[in-house]
Short mmCIF file of C-alpha atoms in Angstrom, two decimals:
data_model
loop_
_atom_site.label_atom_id
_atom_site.label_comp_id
_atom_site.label_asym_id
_atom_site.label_seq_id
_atom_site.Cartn_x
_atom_site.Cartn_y
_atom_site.Cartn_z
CA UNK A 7 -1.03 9.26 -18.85
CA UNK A 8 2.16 6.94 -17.76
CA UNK A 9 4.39 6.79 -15.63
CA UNK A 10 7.69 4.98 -16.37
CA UNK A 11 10.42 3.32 -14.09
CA UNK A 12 13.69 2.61 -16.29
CA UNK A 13 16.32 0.49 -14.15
CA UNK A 14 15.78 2.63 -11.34
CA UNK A 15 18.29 2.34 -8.64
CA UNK A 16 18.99 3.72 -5.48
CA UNK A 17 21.90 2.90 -3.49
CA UNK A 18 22.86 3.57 -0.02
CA UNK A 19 26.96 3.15 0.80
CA UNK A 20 27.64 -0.35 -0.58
CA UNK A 21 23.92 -1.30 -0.44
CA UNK A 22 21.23 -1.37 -3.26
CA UNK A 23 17.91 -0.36 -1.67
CA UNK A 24 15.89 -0.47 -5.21
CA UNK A 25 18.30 -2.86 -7.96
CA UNK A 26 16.89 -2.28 -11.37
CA UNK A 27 13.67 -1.52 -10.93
CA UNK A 28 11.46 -0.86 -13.93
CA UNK A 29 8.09 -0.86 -14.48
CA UNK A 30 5.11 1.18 -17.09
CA UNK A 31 2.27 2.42 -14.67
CA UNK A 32 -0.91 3.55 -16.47
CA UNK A 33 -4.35 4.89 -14.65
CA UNK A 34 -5.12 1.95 -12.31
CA UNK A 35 -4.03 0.79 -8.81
CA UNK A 36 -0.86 -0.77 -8.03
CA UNK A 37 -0.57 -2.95 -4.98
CA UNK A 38 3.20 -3.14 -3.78
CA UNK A 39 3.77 -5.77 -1.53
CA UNK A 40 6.97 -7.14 0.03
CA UNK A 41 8.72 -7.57 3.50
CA UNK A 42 10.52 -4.82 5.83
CA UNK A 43 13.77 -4.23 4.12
CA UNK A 44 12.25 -5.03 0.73
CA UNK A 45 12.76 -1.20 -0.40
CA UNK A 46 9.36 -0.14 -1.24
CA UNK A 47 9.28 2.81 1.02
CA UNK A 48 12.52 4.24 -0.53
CA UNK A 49 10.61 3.16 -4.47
CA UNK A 50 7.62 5.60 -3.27
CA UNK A 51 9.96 8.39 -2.38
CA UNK A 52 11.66 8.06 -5.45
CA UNK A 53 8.59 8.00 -7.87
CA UNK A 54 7.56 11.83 -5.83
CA UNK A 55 10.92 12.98 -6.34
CA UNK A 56 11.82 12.83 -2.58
CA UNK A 57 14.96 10.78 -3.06
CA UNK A 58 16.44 10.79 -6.56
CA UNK A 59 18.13 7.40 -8.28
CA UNK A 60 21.41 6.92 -8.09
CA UNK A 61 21.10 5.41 -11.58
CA UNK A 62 17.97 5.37 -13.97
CA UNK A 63 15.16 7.60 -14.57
CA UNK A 64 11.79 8.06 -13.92
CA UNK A 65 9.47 9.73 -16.17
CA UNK A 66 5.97 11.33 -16.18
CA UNK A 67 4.48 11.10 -20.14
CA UNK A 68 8.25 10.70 -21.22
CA UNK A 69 9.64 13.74 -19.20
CA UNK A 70 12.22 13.00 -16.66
CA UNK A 71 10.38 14.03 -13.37
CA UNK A 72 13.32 15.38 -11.70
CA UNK A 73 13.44 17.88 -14.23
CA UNK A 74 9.91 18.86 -13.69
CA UNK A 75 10.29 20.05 -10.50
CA UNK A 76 6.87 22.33 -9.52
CA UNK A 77 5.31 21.14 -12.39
CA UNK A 78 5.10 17.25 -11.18
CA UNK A 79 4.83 18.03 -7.64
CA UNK A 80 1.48 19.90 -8.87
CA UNK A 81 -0.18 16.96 -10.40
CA UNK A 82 1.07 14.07 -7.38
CA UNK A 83 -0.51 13.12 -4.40
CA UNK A 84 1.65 11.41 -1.71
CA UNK A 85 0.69 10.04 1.97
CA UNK A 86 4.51 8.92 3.43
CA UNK A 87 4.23 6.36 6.29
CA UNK A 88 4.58 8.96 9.18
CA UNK A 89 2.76 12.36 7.82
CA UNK A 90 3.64 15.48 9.71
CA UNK A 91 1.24 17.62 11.39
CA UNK A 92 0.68 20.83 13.24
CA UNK A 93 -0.77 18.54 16.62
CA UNK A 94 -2.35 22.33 17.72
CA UNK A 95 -4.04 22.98 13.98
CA UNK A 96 -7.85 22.03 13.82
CA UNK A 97 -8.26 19.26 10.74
CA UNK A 98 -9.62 22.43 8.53
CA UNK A 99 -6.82 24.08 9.48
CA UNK A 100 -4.25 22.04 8.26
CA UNK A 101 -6.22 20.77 5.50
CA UNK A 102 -6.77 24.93 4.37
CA UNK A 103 -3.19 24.90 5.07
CA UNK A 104 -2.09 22.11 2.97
CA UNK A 105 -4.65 23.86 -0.17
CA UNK A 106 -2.60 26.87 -0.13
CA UNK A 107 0.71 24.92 -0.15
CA UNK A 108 -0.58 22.92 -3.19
CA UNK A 109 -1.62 26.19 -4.79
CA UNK A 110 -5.58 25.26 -4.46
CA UNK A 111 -7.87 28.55 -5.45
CA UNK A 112 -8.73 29.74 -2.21
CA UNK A 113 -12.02 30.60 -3.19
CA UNK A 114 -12.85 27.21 -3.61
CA UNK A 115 -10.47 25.65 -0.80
CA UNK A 116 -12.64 25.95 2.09
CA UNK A 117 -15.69 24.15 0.35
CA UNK A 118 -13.22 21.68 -1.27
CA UNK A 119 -11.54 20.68 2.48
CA UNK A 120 -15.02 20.19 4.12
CA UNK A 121 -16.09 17.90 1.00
CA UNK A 122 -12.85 15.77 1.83
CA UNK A 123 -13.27 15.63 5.37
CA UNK A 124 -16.96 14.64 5.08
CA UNK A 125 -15.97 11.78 2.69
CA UNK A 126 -13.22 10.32 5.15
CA UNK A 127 -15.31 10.56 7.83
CA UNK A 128 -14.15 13.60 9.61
CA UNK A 129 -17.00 16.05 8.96
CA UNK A 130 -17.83 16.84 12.86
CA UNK A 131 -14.46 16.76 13.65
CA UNK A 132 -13.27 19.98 11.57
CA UNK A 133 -12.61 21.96 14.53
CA UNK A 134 -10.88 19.37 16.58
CA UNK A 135 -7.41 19.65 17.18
CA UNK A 136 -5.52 17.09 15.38
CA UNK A 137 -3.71 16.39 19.12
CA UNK A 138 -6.71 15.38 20.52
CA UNK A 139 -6.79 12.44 17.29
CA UNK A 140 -6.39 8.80 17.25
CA UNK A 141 -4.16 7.35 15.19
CA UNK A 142 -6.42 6.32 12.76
CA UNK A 143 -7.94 9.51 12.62
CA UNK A 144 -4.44 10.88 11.60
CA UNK A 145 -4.61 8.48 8.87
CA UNK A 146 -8.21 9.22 7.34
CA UNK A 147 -6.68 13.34 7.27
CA UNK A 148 -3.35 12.18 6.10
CA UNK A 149 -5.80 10.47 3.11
CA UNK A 150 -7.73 13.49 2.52
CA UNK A 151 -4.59 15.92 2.06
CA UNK A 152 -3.41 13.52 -0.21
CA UNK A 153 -6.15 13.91 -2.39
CA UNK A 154 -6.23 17.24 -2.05
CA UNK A 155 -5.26 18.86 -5.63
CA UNK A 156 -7.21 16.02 -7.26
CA UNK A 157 -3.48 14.27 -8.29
CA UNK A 158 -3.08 12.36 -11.51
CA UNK A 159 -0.36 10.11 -9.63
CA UNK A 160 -1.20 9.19 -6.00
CA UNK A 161 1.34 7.77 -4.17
CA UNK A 162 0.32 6.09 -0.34
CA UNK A 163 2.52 3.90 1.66
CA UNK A 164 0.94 2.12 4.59
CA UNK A 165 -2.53 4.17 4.03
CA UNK A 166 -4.53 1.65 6.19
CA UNK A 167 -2.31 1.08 8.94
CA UNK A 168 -4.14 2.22 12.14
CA UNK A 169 -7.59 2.16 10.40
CA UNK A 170 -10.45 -0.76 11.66
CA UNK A 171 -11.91 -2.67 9.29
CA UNK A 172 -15.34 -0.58 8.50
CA UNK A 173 -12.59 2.68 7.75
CA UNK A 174 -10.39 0.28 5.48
CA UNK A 175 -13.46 -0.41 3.66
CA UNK A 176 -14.69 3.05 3.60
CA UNK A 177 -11.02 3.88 2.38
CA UNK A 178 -11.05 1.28 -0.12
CA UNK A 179 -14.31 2.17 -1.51
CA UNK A 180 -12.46 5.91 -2.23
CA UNK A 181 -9.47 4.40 -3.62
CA UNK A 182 -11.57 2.48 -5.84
CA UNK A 183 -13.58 5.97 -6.82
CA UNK A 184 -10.96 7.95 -7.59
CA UNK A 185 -8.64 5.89 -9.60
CA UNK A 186 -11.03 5.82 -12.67
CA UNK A 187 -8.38 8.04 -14.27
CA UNK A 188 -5.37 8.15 -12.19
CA UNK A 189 -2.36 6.31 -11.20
CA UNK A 190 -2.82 5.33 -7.76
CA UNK A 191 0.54 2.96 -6.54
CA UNK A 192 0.15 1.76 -2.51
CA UNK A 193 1.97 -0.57 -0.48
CA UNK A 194 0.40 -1.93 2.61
CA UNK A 195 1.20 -5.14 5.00
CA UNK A 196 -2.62 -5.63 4.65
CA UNK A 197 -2.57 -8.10 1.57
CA UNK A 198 -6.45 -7.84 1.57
CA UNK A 199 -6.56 -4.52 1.11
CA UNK A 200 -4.43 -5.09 -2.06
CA UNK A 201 -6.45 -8.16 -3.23
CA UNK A 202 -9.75 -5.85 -3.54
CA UNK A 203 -8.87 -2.70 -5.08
CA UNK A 204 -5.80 -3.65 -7.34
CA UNK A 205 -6.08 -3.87 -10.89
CA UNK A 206 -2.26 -5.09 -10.99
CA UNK A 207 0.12 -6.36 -7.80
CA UNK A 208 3.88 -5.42 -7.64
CA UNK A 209 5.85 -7.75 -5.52
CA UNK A 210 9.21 -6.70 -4.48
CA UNK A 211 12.31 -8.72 -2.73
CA UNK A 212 15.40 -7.39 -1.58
CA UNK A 213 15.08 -3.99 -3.79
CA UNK A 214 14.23 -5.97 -7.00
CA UNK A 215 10.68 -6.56 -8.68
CA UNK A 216 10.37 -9.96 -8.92
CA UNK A 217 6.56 -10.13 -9.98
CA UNK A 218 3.81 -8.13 -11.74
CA UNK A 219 0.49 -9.15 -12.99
CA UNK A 220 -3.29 -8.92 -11.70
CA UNK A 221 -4.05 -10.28 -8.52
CA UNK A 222 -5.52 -13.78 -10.15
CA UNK A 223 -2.30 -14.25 -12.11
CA UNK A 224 0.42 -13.69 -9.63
CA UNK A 225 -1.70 -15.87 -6.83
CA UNK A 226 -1.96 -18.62 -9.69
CA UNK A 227 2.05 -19.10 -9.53
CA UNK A 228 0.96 -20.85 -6.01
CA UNK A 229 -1.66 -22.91 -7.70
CA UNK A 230 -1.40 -26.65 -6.08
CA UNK A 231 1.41 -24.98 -3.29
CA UNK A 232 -1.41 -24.35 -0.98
CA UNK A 233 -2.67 -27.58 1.52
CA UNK A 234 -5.61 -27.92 4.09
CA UNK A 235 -4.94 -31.39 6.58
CA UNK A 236 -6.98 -32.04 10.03
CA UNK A 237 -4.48 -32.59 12.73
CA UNK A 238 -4.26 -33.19 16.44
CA UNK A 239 -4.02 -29.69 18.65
CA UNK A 240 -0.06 -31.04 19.51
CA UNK A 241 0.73 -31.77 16.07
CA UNK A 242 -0.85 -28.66 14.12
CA UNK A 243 1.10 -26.69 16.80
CA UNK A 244 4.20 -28.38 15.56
CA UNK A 245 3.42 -27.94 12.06
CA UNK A 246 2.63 -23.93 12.57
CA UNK A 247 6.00 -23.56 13.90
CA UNK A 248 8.11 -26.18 11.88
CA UNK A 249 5.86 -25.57 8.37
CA UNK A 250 5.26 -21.77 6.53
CA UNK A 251 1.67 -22.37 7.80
CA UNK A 252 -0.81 -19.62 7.01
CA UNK A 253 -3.87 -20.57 9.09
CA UNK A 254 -4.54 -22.91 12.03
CA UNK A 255 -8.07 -22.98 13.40
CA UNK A 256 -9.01 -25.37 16.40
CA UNK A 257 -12.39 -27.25 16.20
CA UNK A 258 -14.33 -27.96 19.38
CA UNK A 259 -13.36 -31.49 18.72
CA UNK A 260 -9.98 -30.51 20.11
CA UNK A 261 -8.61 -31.08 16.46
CA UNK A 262 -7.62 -28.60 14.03
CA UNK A 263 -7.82 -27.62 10.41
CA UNK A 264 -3.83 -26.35 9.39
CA UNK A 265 -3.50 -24.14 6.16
CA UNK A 266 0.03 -24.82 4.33
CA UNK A 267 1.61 -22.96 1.87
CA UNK A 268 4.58 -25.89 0.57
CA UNK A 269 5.81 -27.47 -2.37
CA UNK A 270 5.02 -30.69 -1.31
CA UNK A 271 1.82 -31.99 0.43
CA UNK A 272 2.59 -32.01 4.54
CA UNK A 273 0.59 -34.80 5.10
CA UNK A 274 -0.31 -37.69 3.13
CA UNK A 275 -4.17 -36.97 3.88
CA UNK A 276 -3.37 -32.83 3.45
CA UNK A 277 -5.93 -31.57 -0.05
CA UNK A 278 -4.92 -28.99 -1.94
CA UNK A 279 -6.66 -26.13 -1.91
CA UNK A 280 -7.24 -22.57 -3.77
CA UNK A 281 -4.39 -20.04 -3.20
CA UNK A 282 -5.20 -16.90 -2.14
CA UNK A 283 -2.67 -13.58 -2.47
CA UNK A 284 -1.54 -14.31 1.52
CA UNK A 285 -0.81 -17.25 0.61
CA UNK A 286 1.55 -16.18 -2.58
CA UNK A 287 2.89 -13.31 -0.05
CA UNK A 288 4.14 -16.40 2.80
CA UNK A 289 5.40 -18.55 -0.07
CA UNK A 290 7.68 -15.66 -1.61
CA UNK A 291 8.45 -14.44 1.58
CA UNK A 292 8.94 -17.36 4.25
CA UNK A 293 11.91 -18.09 5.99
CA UNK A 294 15.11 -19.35 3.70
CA UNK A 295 13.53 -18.06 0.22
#
């Protein structure tokens, strides 16, 4: 099972939104990370076929996917940032809807939706309508349709956002289950969420991949970047807005302890300390890089 990006680019007018991208995805979960703008979102709809390269190709076991068509839809999972819904459908309702649209047995659809639903926490909420949902609610259905056909390449952008932190473990914990033997890319502002469940982290800049490796490799490339100084309350609020700080937190002494991610040492007494992937995300990402 691969899946292959070859110089994959997608331009809109005079602007490249994805510059060259390529990449070999095998079973395991891919992390994407990068700012607004950096053109992940418009990556994910490529790799499900929603928006097709202006140049390269993308390939599914060395088959274009574009000329797939049914056939690749069949075998991907995909949760966009904003899902749509029927708001006056029940969550079995839409999720028996979604089975049938993804060509799921129907004698084994109803039994398969309220497995799903139980495992994203949504078992005694099958006959709700999805109106009367919160938004993180929306997500943990949006999740289980994903999932639905059992997809060899699952594709979720933003799948935590709305979700509190016992759902984004519950979610990460299912993630982490069901990529055994899949291809499971996500992108997500939450760079936690990508430093526990992937086995490899994607980092992308102004439509180009500028970084690939496991999460202890890429956040080594910060190794001795990252500083911890004690500082008045006057100047660490100087240095959070003057420095790419990642962390100030105020002691009772009135002092504080200020996280840096820089080059150079802020302070002559600053220590340097272990880099974490935030840290690597501010560094690649803060203001004038």
């Amino acid at each position: 099972m691969e899946l292959s990006l070859e110089n994959v680019t997608r331009r809109f007018g005079q602007k490249d939104a994805v510059a060259g991208v390529s990449a070999v995805l095998k079973p395991g979960v891919y992390g994407l990370l990068g700012a607004n703008g950096a053109g992940k979102t418009t990556l994910m709809r490529m790799v499900c076929d929603v928006l097709r390269p202006t140049s390269g190709r993308i390939a599914y076991n060395g088959v274009d996917v574009a000329s797939m068509g049914e056939e690749y839809r069949a075998l991907l999972g995909y949760l966009p940032q904003d899902f749509g819904y029927y708001p006056d459908f029940t969550a079995m309702d839409f999720m028996l809807y979604m089975a049938a649209l993804k060509g799921v047995p129907r004698r084994k659809a109803r039994s398969l939706c309220a497995d799903l639903l139980d495992e994203v926490g949504l078992a005694d909420h099958a006959k709700a309508k999805i109106r009367t949902f919160s938004g993180g609610m929306k997500q943990r259905l949006g999740i289980a349709q994903a999932v639905l056909n059992n997809p060899e390449v699952l594709v979720l952008d933003e799948p935590t956002a709305g979700l509190d932190p016992k759902e984004r473990v519950r979610f990460r914990n299912l993630i982490a289950g069901f990529s055994q033997d899949k291809i499971v890319l996500l992108s997500t502002h939450i760079v936690s969420d990508v430093e526990y469940i992937a086995d490899e982290v994607l980092l992308m800049k102004s439509g180009a991949l500028i970084m690939r490796g496991a999460p202890e490799s890429v956040v080594a490339s910060v190794a001795g970047k990252v500083w911890e100084c004690r500082a008045s309350a006057q100047k660490a609020a100087r240095m959070a807005e003057e420095l790419c700080a990642s962390n100030v937190h105020y002691a009772s002494d009135g002092a504080a302890v200020v996280r840096v991610v820089s080059d150079e040492a802020p302070t002559e007494e600053a220590r340097s300390v272990e880099p974490t992937l935030e840290d690597l995300y501010l560094y690649t990402f803060k203001e004038g890089r």
